[in-house]
PDB file of C-alpha atoms and ligand atoms in Angstrom:
ATOM      1  CA  UNK A   1      94.645 106.405 117.036  1.00  0.00           C
ATOM      2  CA  UNK A   2      95.317 105.596 113.353  1.00  0.00           C
ATOM      3  CA  UNK A   3      92.459 104.999 110.873  1.00  0.00           C
ATOM      4  CA  UNK A   4      91.158 101.414 111.011  1.00  0.00           C
ATOM      5  CA  UNK A   5      92.821  99.660 108.370  1.00  0.00           C
ATOM      6  CA  UNK A   6      90.646  98.462 105.221  1.00  0.00           C
ATOM      7  CA  UNK A   7      90.750  94.744 104.587  1.00  0.00           C
ATOM      8  CA  UNK A   8      88.370  94.071 101.613  1.00  0.00           C
ATOM      9  CA  UNK A   9      88.463  95.045  98.156  1.00  0.00           C
ATOM     10  CA  UNK A  10      84.974  96.631  98.663  1.00  0.00           C
ATOM     11  CA  UNK A  11      85.984  98.861 101.477  1.00  0.00           C
ATOM     12  CA  UNK A  12      89.057 100.072  99.572  1.00  0.00           C
ATOM     13  CA  UNK A  13      87.210 100.609  96.482  1.00  0.00           C
ATOM     14  CA  UNK A  14      84.571 102.926  98.567  1.00  0.00           C
ATOM     15  CA  UNK A  15      87.450 104.803 100.349  1.00  0.00           C
ATOM     16  CA  UNK A  16      89.131 105.757  97.136  1.00  0.00           C
ATOM     17  CA  UNK A  17      86.182 106.521  94.776  1.00  0.00           C
ATOM     18  CA  UNK A  18      87.453 109.375  92.423  1.00  0.00           C
ATOM     19  CA  UNK A  19      90.861 109.367  94.056  1.00  0.00           C
ATOM     20  CA  UNK A  20      94.276 108.729  92.408  1.00  0.00           C
ATOM     21  CA  UNK A  21      96.356 108.250  95.429  1.00  0.00           C
ATOM     22  CA  UNK A  22     100.254 107.709  95.978  1.00  0.00           C
ATOM     23  CA  UNK A  23     100.771 104.032  96.962  1.00  0.00           C
ATOM     24  CA  UNK A  24     103.528 102.576  99.036  1.00  0.00           C
ATOM     25  CA  UNK A  25     103.223  98.551  98.995  1.00  0.00           C
ATOM     26  CA  UNK A  26     104.822  96.753 101.857  1.00  0.00           C
ATOM     27  CA  UNK A  27     104.990  93.550 103.858  1.00  0.00           C
ATOM     28  CA  UNK A  28     104.967  95.468 107.142  1.00  0.00           C
ATOM     29  CA  UNK A  29     107.640  95.230 109.838  1.00  0.00           C
ATOM     30  CA  UNK A  30     108.057  98.899 109.090  1.00  0.00           C
ATOM     31  CA  UNK A  31     111.442 100.647 109.398  1.00  0.00           C
ATOM     32  CA  UNK A  32     112.887 104.230 108.312  1.00  0.00           C
ATOM     33  CA  UNK A  33     113.293 102.599 104.989  1.00  0.00           C
ATOM     34  CA  UNK A  34     109.613 102.414 104.479  1.00  0.00           C
ATOM     35  CA  UNK A  35     108.937 105.755 106.416  1.00  0.00           C
ATOM     36  CA  UNK A  36     111.102 107.529 103.926  1.00  0.00           C
ATOM     37  CA  UNK A  37     108.846 105.928 100.940  1.00  0.00           C
ATOM     38  CA  UNK A  38     105.847 106.890 102.872  1.00  0.00           C
ATOM     39  CA  UNK A  39     106.723 110.464 103.521  1.00  0.00           C
ATOM     40  CA  UNK A  40     107.814 111.010 100.051  1.00  0.00           C
ATOM     41  CA  UNK A  41     104.492 109.805  98.809  1.00  0.00           C
ATOM     42  CA  UNK A  42     102.711 111.926 101.151  1.00  0.00           C
ATOM     43  CA  UNK A  43     104.751 114.991  99.949  1.00  0.00           C
ATOM     44  CA  UNK A  44     103.613 114.279  96.484  1.00  0.00           C
ATOM     45  CA  UNK A  45     100.162 113.075  96.754  1.00  0.00           C
ATOM     46  CA  UNK A  46      97.038 114.325  98.555  1.00  0.00           C
ATOM     47  CA  UNK A  47      96.425 110.571  99.732  1.00  0.00           C
ATOM     48  CA  UNK A  48      98.723 107.929 100.269  1.00  0.00           C
ATOM     49  CA  UNK A  49      97.580 104.245 100.481  1.00  0.00           C
ATOM     50  CA  UNK A  50     100.117 101.872 102.509  1.00  0.00           C
ATOM     51  CA  UNK A  51      99.471  98.156 101.894  1.00  0.00           C
ATOM     52  CA  UNK A  52     100.393  96.000 104.380  1.00  0.00           C
ATOM     53  CA  UNK A  53     100.419  92.307 103.312  1.00  0.00           C
ATOM     54  CA  UNK A  54     102.727  89.328 103.965  1.00  0.00           C
ATOM     55  CA  UNK A  55     102.622  87.866 100.389  1.00  0.00           C
ATOM     56  CA  UNK A  56     102.469  84.151 100.784  1.00  0.00           C
ATOM     57  CA  UNK A  57     103.249  83.617  96.971  1.00  0.00           C
ATOM     58  CA  UNK A  58     106.555  84.990  97.286  1.00  0.00           C
ATOM     59  CA  UNK A  59     107.950  82.931  99.922  1.00  0.00           C
ATOM     60  CA  UNK A  60     110.018  79.817  99.148  1.00  0.00           C
ATOM     61  CA  UNK A  61     109.514  78.099 102.526  1.00  0.00           C
ATOM     62  CA  UNK A  62     106.436  77.990 104.849  1.00  0.00           C
ATOM     63  CA  UNK A  63     108.651  78.451 107.882  1.00  0.00           C
ATOM     64  CA  UNK A  64     110.013  81.623 106.375  1.00  0.00           C
ATOM     65  CA  UNK A  65     106.521  82.881 105.792  1.00  0.00           C
ATOM     66  CA  UNK A  66     105.248  82.060 109.393  1.00  0.00           C
ATOM     67  CA  UNK A  67     108.493  83.680 110.762  1.00  0.00           C
ATOM     68  CA  UNK A  68     107.745  86.985 109.205  1.00  0.00           C
ATOM     69  CA  UNK A  69     106.995  89.533 111.847  1.00  0.00           C
ATOM     70  CA  UNK A  70     103.440  90.862 111.999  1.00  0.00           C
ATOM     71  CA  UNK A  71     102.236  93.802 114.090  1.00  0.00           C
ATOM     72  CA  UNK A  72      99.605  95.552 112.416  1.00  0.00           C
ATOM     73  CA  UNK A  73      98.869  98.169 115.194  1.00  0.00           C
ATOM     74  CA  UNK A  74     102.398  99.329 115.249  1.00  0.00           C
ATOM     75  CA  UNK A  75     102.914  99.413 111.517  1.00  0.00           C
ATOM     76  CA  UNK A  76      99.619 101.446 111.207  1.00  0.00           C
ATOM     77  CA  UNK A  77     100.633 104.044 113.762  1.00  0.00           C
ATOM     78  CA  UNK A  78     103.919 104.360 111.867  1.00  0.00           C
ATOM     79  CA  UNK A  79     102.480 104.720 108.568  1.00  0.00           C
ATOM     80  CA  UNK A  80     100.035 107.251 109.721  1.00  0.00           C
ATOM     81  CA  UNK A  81     103.014 109.192 111.324  1.00  0.00           C
ATOM     82  CA  UNK A  82     104.827 109.061 107.945  1.00  0.00           C
ATOM     83  CA  UNK A  83     101.881 110.476 106.452  1.00  0.00           C
ATOM     84  CA  UNK A  84      99.589 107.549 105.174  1.00  0.00           C
ATOM     85  CA  UNK A  85      95.732 108.504 104.899  1.00  0.00           C
ATOM     86  CA  UNK A  86      94.656 104.831 104.089  1.00  0.00           C
ATOM     87  CA  UNK A  87      96.028 101.664 105.333  1.00  0.00           C
ATOM     88  CA  UNK A  88      95.084  98.568 103.237  1.00  0.00           C
ATOM     89  CA  UNK A  89      95.816  95.367 105.101  1.00  0.00           C
ATOM     90  CA  UNK A  90      93.974  92.673 103.234  1.00  0.00           C
ATOM     91  CA  UNK A  91      93.722  88.712 104.386  1.00  0.00           C
ATOM     92  CA  UNK A  92      95.164  86.237 101.902  1.00  0.00           C
ATOM     93  CA  UNK A  93      91.698  85.255 100.559  1.00  0.00           C
ATOM     94  CA  UNK A  94      91.150  88.898  99.730  1.00  0.00           C
ATOM     95  CA  UNK A  95      94.234  89.133  97.678  1.00  0.00           C
ATOM     96  CA  UNK A  96      93.620  85.551  96.256  1.00  0.00           C
ATOM     97  CA  UNK A  97      90.405  84.484  96.245  1.00  0.00           C
ATOM     98  CA  UNK A  98      88.943  80.962  96.240  1.00  0.00           C
ATOM     99  CA  UNK A  99      89.911  79.483  92.643  1.00  0.00           C
ATOM    100  CA  UNK A 100      92.732  81.926  92.046  1.00  0.00           C
ATOM    101  CA  UNK A 101      94.553  80.646  89.042  1.00  0.00           C
ATOM    102  CA  UNK A 102      96.027  83.441  86.955  1.00  0.00           C
ATOM    103  CA  UNK A 103      99.978  84.303  87.604  1.00  0.00           C
ATOM    104  CA  UNK A 104     102.182  87.357  86.053  1.00  0.00           C
ATOM    105  CA  UNK A 105     105.158  85.433  84.925  1.00  0.00           C
ATOM    106  CA  UNK A 106     108.515  87.306  84.898  1.00  0.00           C
ATOM    107  CA  UNK A 107     110.854  86.593  82.037  1.00  0.00           C
ATOM    108  CA  UNK A 108     114.607  86.874  81.794  1.00  0.00           C
ATOM    109  CA  UNK A 109     114.945  89.519  84.538  1.00  0.00           C
ATOM    110  CA  UNK A 110     113.928  86.865  87.091  1.00  0.00           C
ATOM    111  CA  UNK A 111     116.259  84.000  85.660  1.00  0.00           C
ATOM    112  CA  UNK A 112     119.296  85.598  87.883  1.00  0.00           C
ATOM    113  CA  UNK A 113     120.527  86.639  91.177  1.00  0.00           C
ATOM    114  CA  UNK A 114     117.677  86.754  93.693  1.00  0.00           C
ATOM    115  CA  UNK A 115     115.454  84.611  91.273  1.00  0.00           C
ATOM    116  CA  UNK A 116     118.290  81.773  91.152  1.00  0.00           C
ATOM    117  CA  UNK A 117     118.387  81.613  94.827  1.00  0.00           C
ATOM    118  CA  UNK A 118     114.526  82.177  95.306  1.00  0.00           C
ATOM    119  CA  UNK A 119     112.781  80.147  92.480  1.00  0.00           C
ATOM    120  CA  UNK A 120     109.073  81.422  92.233  1.00  0.00           C
ATOM    121  CA  UNK A 121     109.974  84.529  94.221  1.00  0.00           C
ATOM    122  CA  UNK A 122     109.592  87.177  91.278  1.00  0.00           C
ATOM    123  CA  UNK A 123     106.502  85.453  90.120  1.00  0.00           C
ATOM    124  CA  UNK A 124     104.733  86.124  93.501  1.00  0.00           C
ATOM    125  CA  UNK A 125     106.012  89.496  93.653  1.00  0.00           C
ATOM    126  CA  UNK A 126     104.785  90.458  90.126  1.00  0.00           C
ATOM    127  CA  UNK A 127     101.444  88.681  90.724  1.00  0.00           C
ATOM    128  CA  UNK A 128     100.841  90.703  94.091  1.00  0.00           C
ATOM    129  CA  UNK A 129     101.930  94.016  92.699  1.00  0.00           C
ATOM    130  CA  UNK A 130      99.658  93.541  89.534  1.00  0.00           C
ATOM    131  CA  UNK A 131      96.549  93.156  91.594  1.00  0.00           C
ATOM    132  CA  UNK A 132      97.330  95.775  94.264  1.00  0.00           C
ATOM    133  CA  UNK A 133      97.876  98.373  91.220  1.00  0.00           C
ATOM    134  CA  UNK A 134      94.577  97.394  89.775  1.00  0.00           C
ATOM    135  CA  UNK A 135      93.000  97.629  93.242  1.00  0.00           C
ATOM    136  CA  UNK A 136      94.561 101.077  94.002  1.00  0.00           C
ATOM    137  CA  UNK A 137      94.874 102.618  90.857  1.00  0.00           C
ATOM    138  CA  UNK A 138      97.712 104.779  91.949  1.00  0.00           C
ATOM    139  CA  UNK A 139      98.981 108.069  90.530  1.00  0.00           C
ATOM    140  CA  UNK A 140     102.324 107.273  91.672  1.00  0.00           C
ATOM    141  CA  UNK A 141     103.922 104.005  93.449  1.00  0.00           C
ATOM    142  CA  UNK A 142     107.107 104.091  95.404  1.00  0.00           C
ATOM    143  CA  UNK A 143     109.801 101.311  95.485  1.00  0.00           C
ATOM    144  CA  UNK A 144     113.035 101.178  97.362  1.00  0.00           C
ATOM    145  CA  UNK A 145     116.267 100.626  95.394  1.00  0.00           C
ATOM    146  CA  UNK A 146     117.073  98.503  98.203  1.00  0.00           C
ATOM    147  CA  UNK A 147     115.628  95.681  96.327  1.00  0.00           C
ATOM    148  CA  UNK A 148     117.254  96.572  93.188  1.00  0.00           C
ATOM    149  CA  UNK A 149     116.163  93.579  91.049  1.00  0.00           C
ATOM    150  CA  UNK A 150     112.615  93.932  92.157  1.00  0.00           C
ATOM    151  CA  UNK A 151     112.395  97.565  91.212  1.00  0.00           C
ATOM    152  CA  UNK A 152     113.755  96.612  87.674  1.00  0.00           C
ATOM    153  CA  UNK A 153     111.263  93.737  87.347  1.00  0.00           C
ATOM    154  CA  UNK A 154     108.446  96.024  88.640  1.00  0.00           C
ATOM    155  CA  UNK A 155     109.573  98.808  85.966  1.00  0.00           C
ATOM    156  CA  UNK A 156     109.359  96.138  83.109  1.00  0.00           C
ATOM    157  CA  UNK A 157     105.997  94.840  84.502  1.00  0.00           C
ATOM    158  CA  UNK A 158     104.378  98.098  84.873  1.00  0.00           C
ATOM    159  CA  UNK A 159     105.175  98.745  81.186  1.00  0.00           C
ATOM    160  CA  UNK A 160     104.501  95.394  79.792  1.00  0.00           C
ATOM    161  CA  UNK A 161     101.091  95.070  81.588  1.00  0.00           C
ATOM    162  CA  UNK A 162     100.180  98.758  81.273  1.00  0.00           C
ATOM    163  CA  UNK A 163      99.704  99.092  84.939  1.00  0.00           C
ATOM    164  CA  UNK A 164      98.429 102.524  85.910  1.00  0.00           C
ATOM    165  CA  UNK A 165     100.259 105.446  87.440  1.00  0.00           C
ATOM    166  CA  UNK A 166     103.952 105.977  87.714  1.00  0.00           C
ATOM    167  CA  UNK A 167     106.973 104.189  89.320  1.00  0.00           C
ATOM    168  CA  UNK A 168     109.017 106.343  91.857  1.00  0.00           C
ATOM    169  CA  UNK A 169     112.322 104.704  92.687  1.00  0.00           C
ATOM    170  CA  UNK A 170     113.444 105.840  96.179  1.00  0.00           C
ATOM    171  CA  UNK A 171     117.103 105.570  97.488  1.00  0.00           C
ATOM    172  CA  UNK A 172     118.243 103.200 100.272  1.00  0.00           C
ATOM    173  CA  UNK A 173     117.768 104.359 103.766  1.00  0.00           C
ATOM    174  CA  UNK A 174     120.883 103.055 105.962  1.00  0.00           C
ATOM    175  CA  UNK A 175     121.727 102.319 109.597  1.00  0.00           C
ATOM    176  CA  UNK A 176     124.526 104.384 111.312  1.00  0.00           C
ATOM    177  CA  UNK A 177     127.242 101.942 110.032  1.00  0.00           C
ATOM    178  CA  UNK A 178     125.839 101.898 106.439  1.00  0.00           C
ATOM    179  CA  UNK A 179     124.036  98.642 106.621  1.00  0.00           C
ATOM    180  CA  UNK A 180     120.968  99.051 104.517  1.00  0.00           C
ATOM    181  CA  UNK A 181     117.794  98.998 106.809  1.00  0.00           C
ATOM    182  CA  UNK A 182     115.628  95.738 106.465  1.00  0.00           C
ATOM    183  CA  UNK A 183     113.136  93.798 108.516  1.00  0.00           C
ATOM    184  CA  UNK A 184     115.518  90.766 108.564  1.00  0.00           C
ATOM    185  CA  UNK A 185     118.272  92.669 110.177  1.00  0.00           C
ATOM    186  CA  UNK A 186     116.288  92.320 113.622  1.00  0.00           C
ATOM    187  CA  UNK A 187     117.039  88.433 113.202  1.00  0.00           C
ATOM    188  CA  UNK A 188     120.736  88.992 113.534  1.00  0.00           C
ATOM    189  CA  UNK A 189     122.556  88.280 116.545  1.00  0.00           C
ATOM    190  CA  UNK A 190     124.848  91.139 117.960  1.00  0.00           C
ATOM    191  CA  UNK A 191     127.993  89.591 116.498  1.00  0.00           C
ATOM    192  CA  UNK A 192     126.280  88.808 113.180  1.00  0.00           C
ATOM    193  CA  UNK A 193     124.819  92.330 113.156  1.00  0.00           C
ATOM    194  CA  UNK A 194     128.344  93.756 113.502  1.00  0.00           C
ATOM    195  CA  UNK A 195     129.577  91.318 111.036  1.00  0.00           C
ATOM    196  CA  UNK A 196     127.018  92.432 108.501  1.00  0.00           C
ATOM    197  CA  UNK A 197     128.535  95.793 108.433  1.00  0.00           C
ATOM    198  CA  UNK A 198     131.034  94.470 106.089  1.00  0.00           C
ATOM    199  CA  UNK A 199     128.609  94.647 103.266  1.00  0.00           C
ATOM    200  CA  UNK A 200     128.552  98.617 102.850  1.00  0.00           C
ATOM    201  CA  UNK A 201     132.285  98.617 103.652  1.00  0.00           C
ATOM    202  CA  UNK A 202     132.865  96.200 100.803  1.00  0.00           C
ATOM    203  CA  UNK A 203     130.911  98.114  98.423  1.00  0.00           C
ATOM    204  CA  UNK A 204     132.605 101.331  99.435  1.00  0.00           C
ATOM    205  CA  UNK A 205     136.083  99.587  98.710  1.00  0.00           C
ATOM    206  CA  UNK A 206     134.696  98.321  95.376  1.00  0.00           C
ATOM    207  CA  UNK A 207     133.530 101.780  94.513  1.00  0.00           C
ATOM    208  CA  UNK A 208     136.768 103.464  95.547  1.00  0.00           C
ATOM    209  CA  UNK A 209     138.901 101.136  93.454  1.00  0.00           C
ATOM    210  CA  UNK A 210     136.644 101.759  90.414  1.00  0.00           C
ATOM    211  CA  UNK A 211     137.115 105.630  91.119  1.00  0.00           C
ATOM    212  CA  UNK A 212     140.865 104.823  91.285  1.00  0.00           C
ATOM    213  CA  UNK A 213     140.680 103.450  87.652  1.00  0.00           C
ATOM    214  CA  UNK A 214     140.153  99.855  88.084  1.00  0.00           C
ATOM    215  CA  UNK A 215     137.921  98.922  85.213  1.00  0.00           C
ATOM    216  CA  UNK A 216     138.034  95.201  85.093  1.00  0.00           C
ATOM    217  CA  UNK A 217     134.561  93.867  86.566  1.00  0.00           C
ATOM    218  CA  UNK A 218     135.910  90.605  87.637  1.00  0.00           C
ATOM    219  CA  UNK A 219     138.898  92.104  89.457  1.00  0.00           C
ATOM    220  CA  UNK A 220     136.415  94.383  91.249  1.00  0.00           C
ATOM    221  CA  UNK A 221     134.108  91.705  92.073  1.00  0.00           C
ATOM    222  CA  UNK A 222     136.832  89.359  93.509  1.00  0.00           C
ATOM    223  CA  UNK A 223     138.007  92.377  95.748  1.00  0.00           C
ATOM    224  CA  UNK A 224     134.620  92.701  97.329  1.00  0.00           C
ATOM    225  CA  UNK A 225     134.143  88.984  97.503  1.00  0.00           C
ATOM    226  CA  UNK A 226     137.373  88.657  99.439  1.00  0.00           C
ATOM    227  CA  UNK A 227     136.670  91.533 101.764  1.00  0.00           C
ATOM    228  CA  UNK A 228     133.408  89.979 102.798  1.00  0.00           C
ATOM    229  CA  UNK A 229     134.638  86.351 103.030  1.00  0.00           C
ATOM    230  CA  UNK A 230     137.545  87.603 105.246  1.00  0.00           C
ATOM    231  CA  UNK A 231     134.589  88.970 107.662  1.00  0.00           C
ATOM    232  CA  UNK A 232     133.028  85.546 107.661  1.00  0.00           C
ATOM    233  CA  UNK A 233     130.202  86.205 105.502  1.00  0.00           C
ATOM    234  CA  UNK A 234     129.085  83.561 102.857  1.00  0.00           C
ATOM    235  CA  UNK A 235     128.902  85.227  99.501  1.00  0.00           C
ATOM    236  CA  UNK A 236     125.738  84.110  97.490  1.00  0.00           C
ATOM    237  CA  UNK A 237     126.733  86.588  94.649  1.00  0.00           C
ATOM    238  CA  UNK A 238     128.591  89.911  94.082  1.00  0.00           C
ATOM    239  CA  UNK A 239     128.196  91.185  90.797  1.00  0.00           C
ATOM    240  CA  UNK A 240     128.765  94.130  88.473  1.00  0.00           C
ATOM    241  CA  UNK A 241     125.837  94.339  86.091  1.00  0.00           C
ATOM    242  CA  UNK A 242     124.138  96.682  83.569  1.00  0.00           C
ATOM    243  CA  UNK A 243     121.684  99.130  85.246  1.00  0.00           C
ATOM    244  CA  UNK A 244     118.539  97.703  83.902  1.00  0.00           C
ATOM    245  CA  UNK A 245     118.800  94.232  82.054  1.00  0.00           C
ATOM    246  CA  UNK A 246     121.088  93.110  85.225  1.00  0.00           C
ATOM    247  CA  UNK A 247     123.455  91.162  82.875  1.00  0.00           C
ATOM    248  CA  UNK A 248     127.239  91.098  84.169  1.00  0.00           C
ATOM    249  CA  UNK A 249     129.410  93.320  82.344  1.00  0.00           C
ATOM    250  CA  UNK A 250     133.185  92.788  81.657  1.00  0.00           C
ATOM    251  CA  UNK A 251     134.428  96.511  81.738  1.00  0.00           C
ATOM    252  CA  UNK A 252     133.231  99.419  83.795  1.00  0.00           C
ATOM    253  CA  UNK A 253     132.939 101.579  81.025  1.00  0.00           C
ATOM    254  CA  UNK A 254     129.587 103.401  81.869  1.00  0.00           C
ATOM    255  CA  UNK A 255     127.527 103.724  85.191  1.00  0.00           C
ATOM    256  CA  UNK A 256     126.565 100.169  86.301  1.00  0.00           C
ATOM    257  CA  UNK A 257     125.144  98.384  89.430  1.00  0.00           C
ATOM    258  CA  UNK A 258     127.112  96.554  92.187  1.00  0.00           C
ATOM    259  CA  UNK A 259     124.494  93.683  93.318  1.00  0.00           C
ATOM    260  CA  UNK A 260     125.389  91.703  96.583  1.00  0.00           C
ATOM    261  CA  UNK A 261     123.769  89.146  98.602  1.00  0.00           C
ATOM    262  CA  UNK A 262     125.337  87.299 101.606  1.00  0.00           C
ATOM    263  CA  UNK A 263     124.490  85.028 104.215  1.00  0.00           C
ATOM    264  CA  UNK A 264     125.137  85.520 107.898  1.00  0.00           C
ATOM    265  CA  UNK A 265     123.939  83.479 110.782  1.00  0.00           C
ATOM    266  CA  UNK A 266     121.287  81.866 108.515  1.00  0.00           C
ATOM    267  CA  UNK A 267     119.778  85.288 107.479  1.00  0.00           C
ATOM    268  CA  UNK A 268     120.128  86.270 103.892  1.00  0.00           C
ATOM    269  CA  UNK A 269     121.008  89.913 103.404  1.00  0.00           C
ATOM    270  CA  UNK A 270     120.896  91.888 100.103  1.00  0.00           C
ATOM    271  CA  UNK A 271     122.381  95.358  98.920  1.00  0.00           C
ATOM    272  CA  UNK A 272     123.420  97.179  96.070  1.00  0.00           C
ATOM    273  CA  UNK A 273     124.925 100.521  94.848  1.00  0.00           C
ATOM    274  CA  UNK A 274     125.656 102.415  91.794  1.00  0.00           C
ATOM    275  CA  UNK A 275     129.180 102.192  90.434  1.00  0.00           C
ATOM    276  CA  UNK A 276     131.388 103.727  87.629  1.00  0.00           C
ATOM    277  CA  UNK A 277     130.620 107.263  88.412  1.00  0.00           C
ATOM    278  CA  UNK A 278     131.997 109.836  90.795  1.00  0.00           C
ATOM    279  CA  UNK A 279     132.326 108.707  94.048  1.00  0.00           C
ATOM    280  CA  UNK A 280     130.150 111.479  95.518  1.00  0.00           C
ATOM    281  CA  UNK A 281     127.263 110.588  93.209  1.00  0.00           C
ATOM    282  CA  UNK A 282     127.554 106.813  93.844  1.00  0.00           C
ATOM    283  CA  UNK A 283     125.314 105.985  96.906  1.00  0.00           C
TER     284      UNK A 283
HETATM  285  P1  AMP B 301     109.157  95.003 102.031  1.00  0.00           P
HETATM  286  O1  AMP B 301     108.128  95.341 102.893  1.00  0.00           O
HETATM  287  O2  AMP B 301     110.398  94.649 102.476  1.00  0.00           O
HETATM  288  O3  AMP B 301     108.532  94.322 101.094  1.00  0.00           O
HETATM  289  O4  AMP B 301     109.660  96.312 101.133  1.00  0.00           O
HETATM  290  C1  AMP B 301     108.585  97.504 100.888  1.00  0.00           C
HETATM  291  C2  AMP B 301     109.090  98.501 100.146  1.00  0.00           C
HETATM  292  O5  AMP B 301     110.055  99.046 100.867  1.00  0.00           O
HETATM  293  C3  AMP B 301     110.019  97.864  98.973  1.00  0.00           C
HETATM  294  O6  AMP B 301     109.736  98.968  97.742  1.00  0.00           O
HETATM  295  C4  AMP B 301     111.137  97.941  99.422  1.00  0.00           C
HETATM  296  O7  AMP B 301     112.387  98.209  98.350  1.00  0.00           O
HETATM  297  C5  AMP B 301     111.368  99.266 100.439  1.00  0.00           C
HETATM  298  N1  AMP B 301     112.582  99.157 101.398  1.00  0.00           N
HETATM  299  C6  AMP B 301     112.856  98.366 102.178  1.00  0.00           C
HETATM  300  N2  AMP B 301     113.777  98.585 102.805  1.00  0.00           N
HETATM  301  C7  AMP B 301     114.098  99.796 102.442  1.00  0.00           C
HETATM  302  C8  AMP B 301     115.539 100.650 102.757  1.00  0.00           C
HETATM  303  N3  AMP B 301     116.414 100.391 103.445  1.00  0.00           N
HETATM  304  N4  AMP B 301     115.353 101.843 101.992  1.00  0.00           N
HETATM  305  C9  AMP B 301     114.581 102.145 101.113  1.00  0.00           C
HETATM  306  N5  AMP B 301     113.513 101.474 100.738  1.00  0.00           N
HETATM  307  C10 AMP B 301     113.397 100.039 101.578  1.00  0.00           C
END
C-alpha cells in the first residue's frame, strides 16, 4: 500500500518540517518517463515528493482538461515504486484558493513555439510551478527535456523569482521505436501510433544530415518537415533554435536544439533533440 496522498497545504507542511526533499512535479498518468525522474531524485535525495496535479490553468480548452487521464491509486503506487516518499495530490482549491489573483507572467520565451499554439499555457505552468516550489521548498527539482521549452522557461522563472533549490534537467525516455513517451500517446489509434514513429525518424535524419556537413538550418528544417508530411503528419513547427533563448538560427555553427510539434489523429505531439554536435552525443 502506498502512503496516503497528502492533499492540503497544512498536511504537506507538517510532513516536510525541517526537510529539503527532491521534487518531481507531474500531472499524473505516470509512465516510464516520470519513473526515471522520480528514480533519479530518489538516488540523489533522502526524501522525494511527487506532486500529482492536473493544473487547470495550463489547459486551453475545458474538454482537453476533462479528458486528461486521472488514476491517483495507480500513479501513487508507481511513484512509490520509483522511490517517492511523499505524494502530494492537492485539489484545485488547495493550489488556487478562493480569491486567487496573482500570476507568474512569462515574457519572450513564451512568445514562440508552444506558446503560440497554446496561448496562456506557460503562464499557467509558471504559476503552478512557483506555488509548488514555495510549498515543497525542494533541494532539487527534476524536469524532463521532453518538454524542452517548458524546461527553459522554468530555468528562467527559477532564477528570476529566486525560487528555492536547483533545477535538474533529465533526458527524454523513449519507446522501443524512438517515440518520446507521453501521456498523450495512449490517445493514438494503432495506425496513428505507427505513423508517429516518423517523428524520431525525422529527428535522426536531420541530425545525420547535420553530421554530414549540412549547416543551413532552413534546408535541414525543410528536410525534416518533408519527411513528416510524407508520412501524413501535420507539422505545426519544426525549427532549429538556440539552446536557451529558443530563437531560430540561420547556420548550424554551434550546438543547437531541434524542436518539433506535429498533430496526428487529433493528438498534438512534441519532441526535440540536440543538433550540431557529434551524432553519438546528440540524443
Ligand atoms: P507531465 O506529467 O506531462 O506534466 O510531466 C511531468 C514531468 O515529466 C515534466 O518534467 C516532463 O518534462 C517529464 N516527462 C514527461 N515525459 C517524459 C519523457 N518521455 N521523458 C522524460 N521526462 C518526461
